[in-house]
CSV table of N, CA and C in Angstrom, one decimal:
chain,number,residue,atom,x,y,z
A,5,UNK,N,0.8,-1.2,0.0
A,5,UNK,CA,0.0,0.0,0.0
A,5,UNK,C,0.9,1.2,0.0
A,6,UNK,N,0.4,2.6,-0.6
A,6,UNK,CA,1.0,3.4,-0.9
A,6,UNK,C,0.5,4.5,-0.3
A,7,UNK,N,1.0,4.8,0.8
A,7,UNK,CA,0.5,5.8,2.4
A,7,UNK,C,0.6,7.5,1.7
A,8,UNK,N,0.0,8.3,2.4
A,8,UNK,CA,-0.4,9.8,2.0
A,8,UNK,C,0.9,10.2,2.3
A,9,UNK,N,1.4,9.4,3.9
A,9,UNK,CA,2.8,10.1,3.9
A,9,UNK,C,3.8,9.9,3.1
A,10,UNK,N,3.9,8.9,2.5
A,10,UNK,CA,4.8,8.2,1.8
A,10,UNK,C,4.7,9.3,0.5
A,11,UNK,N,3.9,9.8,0.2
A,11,UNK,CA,3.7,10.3,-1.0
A,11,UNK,C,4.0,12.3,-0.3
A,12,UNK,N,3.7,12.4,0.6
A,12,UNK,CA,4.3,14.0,1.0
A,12,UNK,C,5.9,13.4,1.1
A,13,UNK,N,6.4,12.5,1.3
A,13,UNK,CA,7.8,12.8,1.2
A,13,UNK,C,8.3,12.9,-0.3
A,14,UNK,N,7.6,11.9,-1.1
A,14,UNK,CA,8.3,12.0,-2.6
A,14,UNK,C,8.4,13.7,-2.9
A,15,UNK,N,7.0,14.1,-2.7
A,15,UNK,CA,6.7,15.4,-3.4
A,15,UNK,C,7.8,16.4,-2.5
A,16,UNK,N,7.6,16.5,-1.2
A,16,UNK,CA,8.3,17.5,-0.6
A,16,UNK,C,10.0,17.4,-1.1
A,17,UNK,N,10.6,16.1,-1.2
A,17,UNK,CA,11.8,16.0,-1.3
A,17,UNK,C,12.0,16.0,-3.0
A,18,UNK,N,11.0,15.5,-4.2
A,18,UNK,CA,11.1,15.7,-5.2
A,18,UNK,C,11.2,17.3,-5.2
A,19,UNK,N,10.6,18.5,-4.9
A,19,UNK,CA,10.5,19.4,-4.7
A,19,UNK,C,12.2,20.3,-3.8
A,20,UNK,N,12.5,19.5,-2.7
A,20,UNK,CA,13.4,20.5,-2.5
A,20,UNK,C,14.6,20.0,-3.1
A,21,UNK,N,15.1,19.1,-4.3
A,21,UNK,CA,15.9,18.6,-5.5
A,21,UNK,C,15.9,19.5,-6.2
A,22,UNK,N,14.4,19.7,-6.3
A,22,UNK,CA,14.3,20.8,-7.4
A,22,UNK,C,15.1,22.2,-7.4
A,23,UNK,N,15.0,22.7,-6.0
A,23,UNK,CA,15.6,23.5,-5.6
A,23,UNK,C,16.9,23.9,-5.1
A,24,UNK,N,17.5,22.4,-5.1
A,24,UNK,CA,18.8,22.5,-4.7
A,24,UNK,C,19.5,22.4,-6.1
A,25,UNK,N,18.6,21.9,-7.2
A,25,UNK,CA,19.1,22.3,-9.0
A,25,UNK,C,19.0,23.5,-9.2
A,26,UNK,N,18.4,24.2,-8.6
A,26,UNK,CA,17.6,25.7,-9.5
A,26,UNK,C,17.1,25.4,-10.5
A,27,UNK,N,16.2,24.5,-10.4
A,27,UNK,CA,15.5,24.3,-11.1
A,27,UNK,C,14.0,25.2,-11.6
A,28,UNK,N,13.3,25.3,-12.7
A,28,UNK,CA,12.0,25.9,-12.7
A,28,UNK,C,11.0,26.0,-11.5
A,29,UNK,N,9.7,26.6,-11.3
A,29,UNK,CA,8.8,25.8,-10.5
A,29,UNK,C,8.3,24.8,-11.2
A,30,UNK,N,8.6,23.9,-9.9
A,30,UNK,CA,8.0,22.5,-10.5
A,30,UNK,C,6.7,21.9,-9.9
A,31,UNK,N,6.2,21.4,-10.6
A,31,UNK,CA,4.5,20.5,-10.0
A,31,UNK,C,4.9,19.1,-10.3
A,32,UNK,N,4.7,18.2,-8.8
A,32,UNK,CA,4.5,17.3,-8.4
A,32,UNK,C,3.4,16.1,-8.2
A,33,UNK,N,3.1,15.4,-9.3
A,33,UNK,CA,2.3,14.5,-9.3
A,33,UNK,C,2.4,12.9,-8.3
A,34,UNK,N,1.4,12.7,-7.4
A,34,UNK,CA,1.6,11.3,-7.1
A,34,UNK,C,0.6,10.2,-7.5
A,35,UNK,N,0.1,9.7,-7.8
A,35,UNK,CA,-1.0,8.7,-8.3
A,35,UNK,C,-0.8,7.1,-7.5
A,36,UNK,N,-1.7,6.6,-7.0
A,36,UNK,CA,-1.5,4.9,-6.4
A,36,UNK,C,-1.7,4.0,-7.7
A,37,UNK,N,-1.5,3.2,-7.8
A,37,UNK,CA,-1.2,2.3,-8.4
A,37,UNK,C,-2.3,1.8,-9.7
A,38,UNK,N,-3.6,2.2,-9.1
A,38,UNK,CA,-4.7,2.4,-9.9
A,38,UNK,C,-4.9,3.8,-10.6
A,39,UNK,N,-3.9,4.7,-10.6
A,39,UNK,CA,-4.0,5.4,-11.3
A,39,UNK,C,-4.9,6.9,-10.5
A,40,UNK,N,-5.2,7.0,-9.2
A,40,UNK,CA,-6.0,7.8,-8.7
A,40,UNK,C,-4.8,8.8,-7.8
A,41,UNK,N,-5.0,9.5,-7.9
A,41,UNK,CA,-4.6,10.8,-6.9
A,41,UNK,C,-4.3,10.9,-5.8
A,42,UNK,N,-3.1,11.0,-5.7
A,42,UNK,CA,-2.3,10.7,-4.0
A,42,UNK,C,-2.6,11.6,-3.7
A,43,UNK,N,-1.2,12.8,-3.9
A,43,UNK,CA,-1.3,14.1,-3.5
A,43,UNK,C,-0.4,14.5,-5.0
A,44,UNK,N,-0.6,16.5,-4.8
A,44,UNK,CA,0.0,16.9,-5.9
A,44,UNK,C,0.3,18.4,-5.0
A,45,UNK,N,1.8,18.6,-6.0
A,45,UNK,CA,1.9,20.0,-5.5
A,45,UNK,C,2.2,21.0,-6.5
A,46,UNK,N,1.8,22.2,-6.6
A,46,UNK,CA,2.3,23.5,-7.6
A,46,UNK,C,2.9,24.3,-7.1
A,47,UNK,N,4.6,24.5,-7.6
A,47,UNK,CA,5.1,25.5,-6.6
A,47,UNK,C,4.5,26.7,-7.5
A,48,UNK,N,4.8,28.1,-6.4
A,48,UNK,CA,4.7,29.3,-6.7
A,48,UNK,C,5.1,29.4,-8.4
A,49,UNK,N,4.2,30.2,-9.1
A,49,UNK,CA,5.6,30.4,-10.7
A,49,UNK,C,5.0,29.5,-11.6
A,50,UNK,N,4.6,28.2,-11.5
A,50,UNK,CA,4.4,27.4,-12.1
A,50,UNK,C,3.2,27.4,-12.8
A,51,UNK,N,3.7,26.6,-14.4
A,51,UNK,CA,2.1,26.9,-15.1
A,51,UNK,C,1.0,26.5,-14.7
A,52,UNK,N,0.2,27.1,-15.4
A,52,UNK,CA,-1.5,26.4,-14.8
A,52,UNK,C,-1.3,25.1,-15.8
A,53,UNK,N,-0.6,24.8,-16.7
A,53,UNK,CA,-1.0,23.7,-17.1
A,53,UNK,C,0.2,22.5,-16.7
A,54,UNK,N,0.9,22.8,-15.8
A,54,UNK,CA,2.1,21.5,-15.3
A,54,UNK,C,1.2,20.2,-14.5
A,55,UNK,N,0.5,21.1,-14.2
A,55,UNK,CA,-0.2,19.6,-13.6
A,55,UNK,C,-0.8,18.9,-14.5
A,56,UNK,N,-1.6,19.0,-15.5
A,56,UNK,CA,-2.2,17.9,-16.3
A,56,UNK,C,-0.6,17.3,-16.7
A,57,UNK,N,0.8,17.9,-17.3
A,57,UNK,CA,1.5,17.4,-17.9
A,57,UNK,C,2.0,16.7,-16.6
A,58,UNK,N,2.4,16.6,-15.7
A,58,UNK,CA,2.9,15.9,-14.8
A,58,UNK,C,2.0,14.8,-14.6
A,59,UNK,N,0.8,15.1,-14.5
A,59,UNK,CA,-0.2,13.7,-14.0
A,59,UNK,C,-0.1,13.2,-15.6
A,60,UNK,N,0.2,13.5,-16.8
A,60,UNK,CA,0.1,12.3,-17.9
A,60,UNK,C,1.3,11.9,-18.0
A,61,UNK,N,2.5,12.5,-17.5
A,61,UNK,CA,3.9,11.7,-17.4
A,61,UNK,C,3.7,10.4,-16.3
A,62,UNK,N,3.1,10.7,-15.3
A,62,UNK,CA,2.6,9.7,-14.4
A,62,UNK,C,1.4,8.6,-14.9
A,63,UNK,N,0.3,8.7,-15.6
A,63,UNK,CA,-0.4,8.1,-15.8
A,63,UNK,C,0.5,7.4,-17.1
A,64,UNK,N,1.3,7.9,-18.0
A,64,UNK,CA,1.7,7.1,-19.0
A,64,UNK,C,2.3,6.3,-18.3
A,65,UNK,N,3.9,6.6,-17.7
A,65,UNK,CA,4.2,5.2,-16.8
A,65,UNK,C,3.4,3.9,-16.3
A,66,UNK,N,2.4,4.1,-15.7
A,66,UNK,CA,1.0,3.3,-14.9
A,66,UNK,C,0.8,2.5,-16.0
A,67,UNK,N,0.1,3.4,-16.8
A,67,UNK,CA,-0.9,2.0,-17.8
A,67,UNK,C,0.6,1.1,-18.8
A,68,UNK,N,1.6,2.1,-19.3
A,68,UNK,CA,2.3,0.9,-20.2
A,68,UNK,C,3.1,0.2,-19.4
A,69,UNK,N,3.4,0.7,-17.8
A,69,UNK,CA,4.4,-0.2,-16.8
A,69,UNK,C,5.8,0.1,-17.4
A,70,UNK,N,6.4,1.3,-18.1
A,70,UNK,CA,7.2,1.3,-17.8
A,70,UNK,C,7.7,3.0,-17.8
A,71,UNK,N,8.8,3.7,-17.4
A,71,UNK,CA,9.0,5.3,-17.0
A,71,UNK,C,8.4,6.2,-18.4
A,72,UNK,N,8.0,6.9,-18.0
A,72,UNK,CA,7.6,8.1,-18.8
A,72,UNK,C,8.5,8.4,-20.0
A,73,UNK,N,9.9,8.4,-19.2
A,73,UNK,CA,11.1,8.5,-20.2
A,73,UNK,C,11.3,7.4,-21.6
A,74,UNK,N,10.8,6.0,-21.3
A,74,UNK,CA,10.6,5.3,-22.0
A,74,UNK,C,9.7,4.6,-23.0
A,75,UNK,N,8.5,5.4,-22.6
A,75,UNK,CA,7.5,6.4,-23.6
A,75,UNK,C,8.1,6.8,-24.4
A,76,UNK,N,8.7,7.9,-23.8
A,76,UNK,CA,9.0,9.2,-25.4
A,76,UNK,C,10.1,8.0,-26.1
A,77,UNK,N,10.9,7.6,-25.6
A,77,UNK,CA,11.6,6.3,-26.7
A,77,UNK,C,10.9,5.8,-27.7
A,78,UNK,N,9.6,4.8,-26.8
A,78,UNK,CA,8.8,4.4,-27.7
A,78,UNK,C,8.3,5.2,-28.9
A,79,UNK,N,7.5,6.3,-28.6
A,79,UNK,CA,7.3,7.4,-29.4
A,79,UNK,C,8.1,7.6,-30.4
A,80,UNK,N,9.5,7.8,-30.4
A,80,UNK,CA,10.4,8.1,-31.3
A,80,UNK,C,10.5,6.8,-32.1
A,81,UNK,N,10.1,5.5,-31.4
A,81,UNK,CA,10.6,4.6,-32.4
A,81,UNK,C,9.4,4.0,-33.4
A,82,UNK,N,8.5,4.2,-32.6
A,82,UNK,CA,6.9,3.8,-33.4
A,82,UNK,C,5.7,4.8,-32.9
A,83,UNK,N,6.3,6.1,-33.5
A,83,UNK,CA,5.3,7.0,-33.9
A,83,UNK,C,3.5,6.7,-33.9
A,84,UNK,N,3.0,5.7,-35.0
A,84,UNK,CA,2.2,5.5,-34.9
A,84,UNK,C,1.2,4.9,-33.8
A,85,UNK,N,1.9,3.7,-32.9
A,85,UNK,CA,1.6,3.5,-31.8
A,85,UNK,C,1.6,4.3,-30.4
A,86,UNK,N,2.5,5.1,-30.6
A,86,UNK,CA,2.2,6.0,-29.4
A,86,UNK,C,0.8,7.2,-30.0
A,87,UNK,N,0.8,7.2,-31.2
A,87,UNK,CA,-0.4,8.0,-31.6
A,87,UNK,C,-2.0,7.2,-31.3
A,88,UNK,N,-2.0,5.9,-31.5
A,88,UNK,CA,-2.9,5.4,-31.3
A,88,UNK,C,-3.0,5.0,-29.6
A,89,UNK,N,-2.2,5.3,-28.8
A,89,UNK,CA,-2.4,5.3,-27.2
A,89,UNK,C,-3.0,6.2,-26.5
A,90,UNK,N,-2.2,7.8,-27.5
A,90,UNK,CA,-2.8,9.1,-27.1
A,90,UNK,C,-4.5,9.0,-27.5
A,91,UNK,N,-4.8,8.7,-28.6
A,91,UNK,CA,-6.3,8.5,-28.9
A,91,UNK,C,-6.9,7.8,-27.9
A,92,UNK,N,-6.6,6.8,-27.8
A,92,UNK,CA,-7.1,5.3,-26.7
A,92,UNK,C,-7.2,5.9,-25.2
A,93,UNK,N,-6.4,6.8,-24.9
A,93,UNK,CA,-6.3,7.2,-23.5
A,93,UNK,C,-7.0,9.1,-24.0
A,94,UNK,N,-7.2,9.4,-24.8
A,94,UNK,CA,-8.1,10.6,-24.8
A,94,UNK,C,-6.4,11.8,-24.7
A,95,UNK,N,-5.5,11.6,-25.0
A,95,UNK,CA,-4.4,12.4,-25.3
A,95,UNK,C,-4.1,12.9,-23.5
A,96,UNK,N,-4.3,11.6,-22.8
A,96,UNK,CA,-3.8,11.9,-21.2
A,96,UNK,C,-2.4,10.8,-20.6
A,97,UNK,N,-1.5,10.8,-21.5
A,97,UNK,CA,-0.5,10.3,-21.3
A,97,UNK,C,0.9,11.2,-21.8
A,98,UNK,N,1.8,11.6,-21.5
A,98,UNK,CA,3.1,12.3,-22.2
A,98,UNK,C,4.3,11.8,-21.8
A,99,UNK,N,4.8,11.4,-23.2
A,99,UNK,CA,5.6,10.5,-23.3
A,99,UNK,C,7.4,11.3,-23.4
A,100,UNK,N,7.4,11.5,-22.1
A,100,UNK,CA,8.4,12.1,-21.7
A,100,UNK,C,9.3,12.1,-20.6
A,101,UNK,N,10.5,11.9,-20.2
A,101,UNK,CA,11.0,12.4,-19.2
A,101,UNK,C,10.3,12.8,-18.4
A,102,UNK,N,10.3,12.2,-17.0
A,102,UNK,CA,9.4,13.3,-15.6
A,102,UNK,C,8.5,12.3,-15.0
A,103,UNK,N,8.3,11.1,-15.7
A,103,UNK,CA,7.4,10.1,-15.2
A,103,UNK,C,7.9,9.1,-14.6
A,104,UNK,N,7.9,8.2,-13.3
A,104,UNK,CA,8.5,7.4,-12.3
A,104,UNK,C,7.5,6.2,-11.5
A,105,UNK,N,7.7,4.9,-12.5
A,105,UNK,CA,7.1,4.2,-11.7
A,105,UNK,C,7.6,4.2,-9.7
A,106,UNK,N,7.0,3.6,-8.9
A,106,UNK,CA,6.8,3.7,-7.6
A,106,UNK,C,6.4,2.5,-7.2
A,107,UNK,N,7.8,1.6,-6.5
A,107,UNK,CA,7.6,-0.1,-6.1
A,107,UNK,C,8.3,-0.4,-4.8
A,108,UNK,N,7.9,-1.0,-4.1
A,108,UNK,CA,8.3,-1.2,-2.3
A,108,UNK,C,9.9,-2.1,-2.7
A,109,UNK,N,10.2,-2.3,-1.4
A,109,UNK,CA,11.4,-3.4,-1.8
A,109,UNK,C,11.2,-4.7,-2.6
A,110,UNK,N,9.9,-5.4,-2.5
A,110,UNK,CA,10.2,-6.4,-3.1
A,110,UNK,C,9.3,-6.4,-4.7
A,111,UNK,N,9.4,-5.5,-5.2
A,111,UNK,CA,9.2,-4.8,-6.5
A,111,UNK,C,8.1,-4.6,-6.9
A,112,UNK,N,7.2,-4.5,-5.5
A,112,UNK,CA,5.3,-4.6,-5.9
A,112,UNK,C,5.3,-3.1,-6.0
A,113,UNK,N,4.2,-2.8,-7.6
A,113,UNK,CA,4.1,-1.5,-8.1
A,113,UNK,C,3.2,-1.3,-6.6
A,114,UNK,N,3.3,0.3,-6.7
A,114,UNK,CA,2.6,1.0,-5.7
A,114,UNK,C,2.2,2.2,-6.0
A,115,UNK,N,2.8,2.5,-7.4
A,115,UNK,CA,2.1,3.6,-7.8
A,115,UNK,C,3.5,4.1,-9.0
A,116,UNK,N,2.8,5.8,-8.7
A,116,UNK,CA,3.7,7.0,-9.9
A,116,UNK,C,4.0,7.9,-9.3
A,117,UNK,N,5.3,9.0,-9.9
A,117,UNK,CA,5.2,9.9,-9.8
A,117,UNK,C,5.5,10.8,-11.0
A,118,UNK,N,5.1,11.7,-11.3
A,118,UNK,CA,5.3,13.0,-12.2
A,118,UNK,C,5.7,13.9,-11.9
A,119,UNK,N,6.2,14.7,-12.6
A,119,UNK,CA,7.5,16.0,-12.5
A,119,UNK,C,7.0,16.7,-13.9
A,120,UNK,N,6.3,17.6,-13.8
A,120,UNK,CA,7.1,19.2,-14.7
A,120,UNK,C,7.4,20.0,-14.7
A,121,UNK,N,8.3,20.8,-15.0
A,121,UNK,CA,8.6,22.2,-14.7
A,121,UNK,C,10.1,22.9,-15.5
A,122,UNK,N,10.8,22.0,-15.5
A,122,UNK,CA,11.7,22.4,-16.1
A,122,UNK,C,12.0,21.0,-17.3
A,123,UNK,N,13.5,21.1,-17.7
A,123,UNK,CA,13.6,20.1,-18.5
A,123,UNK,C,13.3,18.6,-18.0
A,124,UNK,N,12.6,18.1,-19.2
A,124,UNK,CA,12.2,16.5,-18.8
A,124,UNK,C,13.5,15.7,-18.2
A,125,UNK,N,14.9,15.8,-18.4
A,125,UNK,CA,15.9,15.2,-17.7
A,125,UNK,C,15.8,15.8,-16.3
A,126,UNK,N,15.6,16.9,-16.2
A,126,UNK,CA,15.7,17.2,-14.8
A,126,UNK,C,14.6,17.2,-13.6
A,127,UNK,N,13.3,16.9,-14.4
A,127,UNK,CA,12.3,16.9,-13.9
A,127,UNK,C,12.6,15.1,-13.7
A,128,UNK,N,12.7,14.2,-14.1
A,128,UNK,CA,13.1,13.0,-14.0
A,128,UNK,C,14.3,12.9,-12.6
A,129,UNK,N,15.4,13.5,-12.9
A,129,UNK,CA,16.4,13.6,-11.6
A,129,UNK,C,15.5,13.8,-10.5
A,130,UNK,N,14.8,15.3,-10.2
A,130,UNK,CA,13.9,15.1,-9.4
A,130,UNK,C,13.3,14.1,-8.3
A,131,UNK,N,12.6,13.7,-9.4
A,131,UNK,CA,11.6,12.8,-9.0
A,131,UNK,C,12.3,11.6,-8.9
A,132,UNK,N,13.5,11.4,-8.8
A,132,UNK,CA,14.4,9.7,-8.5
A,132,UNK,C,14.9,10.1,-7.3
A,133,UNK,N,15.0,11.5,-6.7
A,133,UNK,CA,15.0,11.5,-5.1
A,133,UNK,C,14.3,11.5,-4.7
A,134,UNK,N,12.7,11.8,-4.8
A,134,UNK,CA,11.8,12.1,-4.4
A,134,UNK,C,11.5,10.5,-3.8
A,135,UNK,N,11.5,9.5,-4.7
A,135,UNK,CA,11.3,8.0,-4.2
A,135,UNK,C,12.4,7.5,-3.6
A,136,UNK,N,13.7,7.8,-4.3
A,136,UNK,CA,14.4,7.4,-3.2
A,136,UNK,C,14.5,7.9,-1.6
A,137,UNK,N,14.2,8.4,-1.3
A,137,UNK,CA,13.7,9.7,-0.4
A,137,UNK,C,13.0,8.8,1.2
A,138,UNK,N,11.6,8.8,0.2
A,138,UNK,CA,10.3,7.8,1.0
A,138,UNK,C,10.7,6.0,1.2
A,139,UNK,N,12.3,6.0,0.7
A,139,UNK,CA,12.8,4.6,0.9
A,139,UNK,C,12.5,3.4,-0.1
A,140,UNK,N,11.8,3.7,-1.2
A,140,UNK,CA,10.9,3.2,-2.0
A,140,UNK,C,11.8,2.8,-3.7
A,141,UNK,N,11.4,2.0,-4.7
A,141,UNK,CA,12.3,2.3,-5.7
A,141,UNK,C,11.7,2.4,-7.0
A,142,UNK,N,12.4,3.0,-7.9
A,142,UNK,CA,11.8,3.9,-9.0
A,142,UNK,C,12.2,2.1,-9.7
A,143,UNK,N,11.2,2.3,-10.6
A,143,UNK,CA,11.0,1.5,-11.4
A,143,UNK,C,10.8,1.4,-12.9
């Protein structure tokens, strides 16, 4: 199970990464494992729209099972298929850097996290301390 606190540490520590990068404002997505809404945070600055992009870096992770970052791979390698996912999922997935599966020690998924704000690499960095953080491992 994937606890509320468990999920204020990803964000709070995804979040002060951010800031020990100088990084942009960043928004913080968490989602459990079914895809529903842990918690989320918008720093100051940040666009009104980072949070849809963070919750579909997160939700893309969830449904294909594997990082957000390897989405946009996929994307790059079979164009068409990632076009027919965005249709299938109503264009709520982004196949980018920033997305983090979320698995306990013995590698049971537990959920997501998402990151946008600045570059998809860094928004990715991020959010790999944010789980490492809460003791948990990115997946």
């Amino acid at each position: 199970m994937f606890s509320l606190e468990q999920a204020r540490t990803v964000i709070a520590t995804t979040r002060a990464k951010g800031r020990e990068m100088g990084l942009n404002p960043l928004t913080v997505v968490v989602l459990d494992a079914g895809g529903h809404l842990v918690g989320m945070e918008r720093e100051d600055g940040a666009g009104f729209g980072r949070p849809d992009v963070a919750s579909g870096k997160a939700a893309g992770a969830l449904a294909m099972g594997v990082s957000s970052r390897k989405l946009g791979d996929m994307a790059a390698e079979r164009p068409q298929f990632m076009a027919a996912l965005s249709v299938a999922w109503s264009g709520k997935i982004i196949p980018a850097a920033g997305g983090v599966l979320i698995k306990d020690a013995q590698g049971m998924l537990l959920g997501a996290v998402g990151v946008s704000g600045d570059l998809s690499d860094k928004d990715e960095e991020a959010a790999l301390a944010g789980v490492a953080a809460a003791q948990l491992a990115a997946g």
